[in-house]
mmCIF file of C-alpha atoms in Angstrom:
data_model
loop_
_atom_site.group_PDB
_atom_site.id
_atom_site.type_symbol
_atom_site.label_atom_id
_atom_site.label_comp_id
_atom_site.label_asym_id
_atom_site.label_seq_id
_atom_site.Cartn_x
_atom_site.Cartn_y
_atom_site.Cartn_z
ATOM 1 C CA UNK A 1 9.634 159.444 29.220
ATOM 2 C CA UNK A 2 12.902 160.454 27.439
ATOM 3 C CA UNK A 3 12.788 163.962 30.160
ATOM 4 C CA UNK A 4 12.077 162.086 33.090
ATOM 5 C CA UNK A 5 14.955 159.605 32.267
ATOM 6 C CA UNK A 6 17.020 162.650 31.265
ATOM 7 C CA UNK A 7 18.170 161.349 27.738
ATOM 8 C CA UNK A 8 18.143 163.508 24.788
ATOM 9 C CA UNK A 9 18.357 160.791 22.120
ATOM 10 C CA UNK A 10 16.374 157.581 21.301
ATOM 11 C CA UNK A 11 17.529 154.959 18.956
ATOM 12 C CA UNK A 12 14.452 152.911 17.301
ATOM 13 C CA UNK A 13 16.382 150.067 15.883
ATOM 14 C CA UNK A 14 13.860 146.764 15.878
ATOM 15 C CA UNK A 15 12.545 147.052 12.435
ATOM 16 C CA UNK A 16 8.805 146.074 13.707
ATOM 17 C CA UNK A 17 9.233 149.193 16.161
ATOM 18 C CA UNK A 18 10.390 151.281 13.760
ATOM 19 C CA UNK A 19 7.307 150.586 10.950
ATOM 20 C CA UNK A 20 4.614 150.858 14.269
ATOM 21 C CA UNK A 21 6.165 154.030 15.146
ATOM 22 C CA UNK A 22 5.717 155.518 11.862
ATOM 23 C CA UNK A 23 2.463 153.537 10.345
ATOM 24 C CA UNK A 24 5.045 152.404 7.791
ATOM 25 C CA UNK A 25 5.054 149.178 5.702
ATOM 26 C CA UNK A 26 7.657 147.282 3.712
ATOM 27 C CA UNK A 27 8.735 144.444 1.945
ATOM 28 C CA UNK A 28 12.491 144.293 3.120
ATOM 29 C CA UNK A 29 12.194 141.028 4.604
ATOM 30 C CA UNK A 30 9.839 137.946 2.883
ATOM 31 C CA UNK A 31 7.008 137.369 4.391
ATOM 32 C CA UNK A 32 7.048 140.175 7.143
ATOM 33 C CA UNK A 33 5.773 143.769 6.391
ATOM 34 C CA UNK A 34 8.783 145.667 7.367
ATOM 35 C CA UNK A 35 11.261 148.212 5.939
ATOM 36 C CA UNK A 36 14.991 147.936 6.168
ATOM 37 C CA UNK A 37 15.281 151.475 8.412
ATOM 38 C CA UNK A 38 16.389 152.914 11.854
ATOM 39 C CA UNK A 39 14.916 155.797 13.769
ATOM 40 C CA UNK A 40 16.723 158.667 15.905
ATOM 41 C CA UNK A 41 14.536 160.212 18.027
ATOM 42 C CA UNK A 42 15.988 163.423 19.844
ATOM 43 C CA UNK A 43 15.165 165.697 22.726
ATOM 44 C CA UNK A 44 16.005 169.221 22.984
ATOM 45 C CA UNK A 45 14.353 172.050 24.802
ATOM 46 C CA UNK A 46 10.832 170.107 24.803
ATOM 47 C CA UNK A 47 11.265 169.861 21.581
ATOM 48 C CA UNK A 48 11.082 166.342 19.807
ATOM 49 C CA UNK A 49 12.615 165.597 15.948
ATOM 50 C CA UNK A 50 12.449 162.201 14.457
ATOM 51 C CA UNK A 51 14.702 161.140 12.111
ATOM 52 C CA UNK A 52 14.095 157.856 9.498
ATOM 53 C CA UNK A 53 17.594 156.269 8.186
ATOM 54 C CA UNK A 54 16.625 154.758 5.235
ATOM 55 C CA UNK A 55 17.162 153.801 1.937
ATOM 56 C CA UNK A 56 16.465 156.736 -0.087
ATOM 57 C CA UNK A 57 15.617 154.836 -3.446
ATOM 58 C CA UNK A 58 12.076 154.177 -0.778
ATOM 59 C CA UNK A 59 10.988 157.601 -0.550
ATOM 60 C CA UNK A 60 11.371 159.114 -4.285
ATOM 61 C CA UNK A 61 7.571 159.404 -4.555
ATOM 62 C CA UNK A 62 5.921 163.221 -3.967
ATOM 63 C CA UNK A 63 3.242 161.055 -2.054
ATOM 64 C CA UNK A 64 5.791 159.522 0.506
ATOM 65 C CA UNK A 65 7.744 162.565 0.701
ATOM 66 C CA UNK A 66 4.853 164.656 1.208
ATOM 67 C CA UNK A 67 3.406 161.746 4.273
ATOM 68 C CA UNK A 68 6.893 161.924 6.177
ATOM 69 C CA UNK A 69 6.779 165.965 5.702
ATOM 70 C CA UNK A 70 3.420 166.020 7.047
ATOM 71 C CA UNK A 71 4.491 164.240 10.263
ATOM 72 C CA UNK A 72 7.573 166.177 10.759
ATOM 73 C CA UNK A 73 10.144 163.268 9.988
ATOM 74 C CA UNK A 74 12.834 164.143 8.351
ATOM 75 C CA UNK A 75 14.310 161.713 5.641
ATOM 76 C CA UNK A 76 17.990 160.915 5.833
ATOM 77 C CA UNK A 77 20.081 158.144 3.849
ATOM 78 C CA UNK A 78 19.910 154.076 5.911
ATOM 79 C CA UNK A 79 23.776 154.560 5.678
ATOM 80 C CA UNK A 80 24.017 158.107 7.323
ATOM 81 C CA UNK A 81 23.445 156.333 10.521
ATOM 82 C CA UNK A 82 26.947 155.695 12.005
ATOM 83 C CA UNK A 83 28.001 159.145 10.829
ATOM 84 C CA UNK A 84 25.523 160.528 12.830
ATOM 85 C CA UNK A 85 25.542 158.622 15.976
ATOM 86 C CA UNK A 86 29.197 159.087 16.176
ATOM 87 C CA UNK A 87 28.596 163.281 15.429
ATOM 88 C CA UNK A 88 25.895 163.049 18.116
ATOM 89 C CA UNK A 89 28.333 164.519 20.990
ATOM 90 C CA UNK A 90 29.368 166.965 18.988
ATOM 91 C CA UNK A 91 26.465 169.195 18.394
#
């Protein structure tokens, strides 16, 4: 849908979209299984990259690393996310 509406970027900002998108869980907030995290989805060339913004302290384990690897999202710090919306234009 992102071609046919001609947008190369999605923001995934609503933490319960962001842990269904992933098949992530959390405990950020009490009593609701999400994680504290944004994700940038972008378009280029048919090509689709997903991003997760979030706190890196989260995703020190091999196991974690090695579960975002395998699904081709690449890790990058919760508080890289203004720096790289604002960049966005610029690439």
């Amino acid at each position: 849908q992102m071609k046919s509406a001609n947008a190369s970027h999605l923001l995934v900002s609503r933490l319960d979209e962001v842990c269904w998108l992933l098949n992530i869980r959390g405990q950020d907030v009490p009593f609701c299984p999400v994680v504290l995290a944004y994700v940038l989805l972008s378009l280029s060339e048919d090509k689709l990259e997903t991003t997760l913004f979030i706190d890196e302290n989260k995703t020190k384990q091999p196991d974690i690393q090695d579960y975002f690897r395998d699904c081709g999202v690449q890790l990058v710090s919760y508080n890289a996310i203004f720096d790289h919306i604002r960049n966005l234009n610029t690439r």
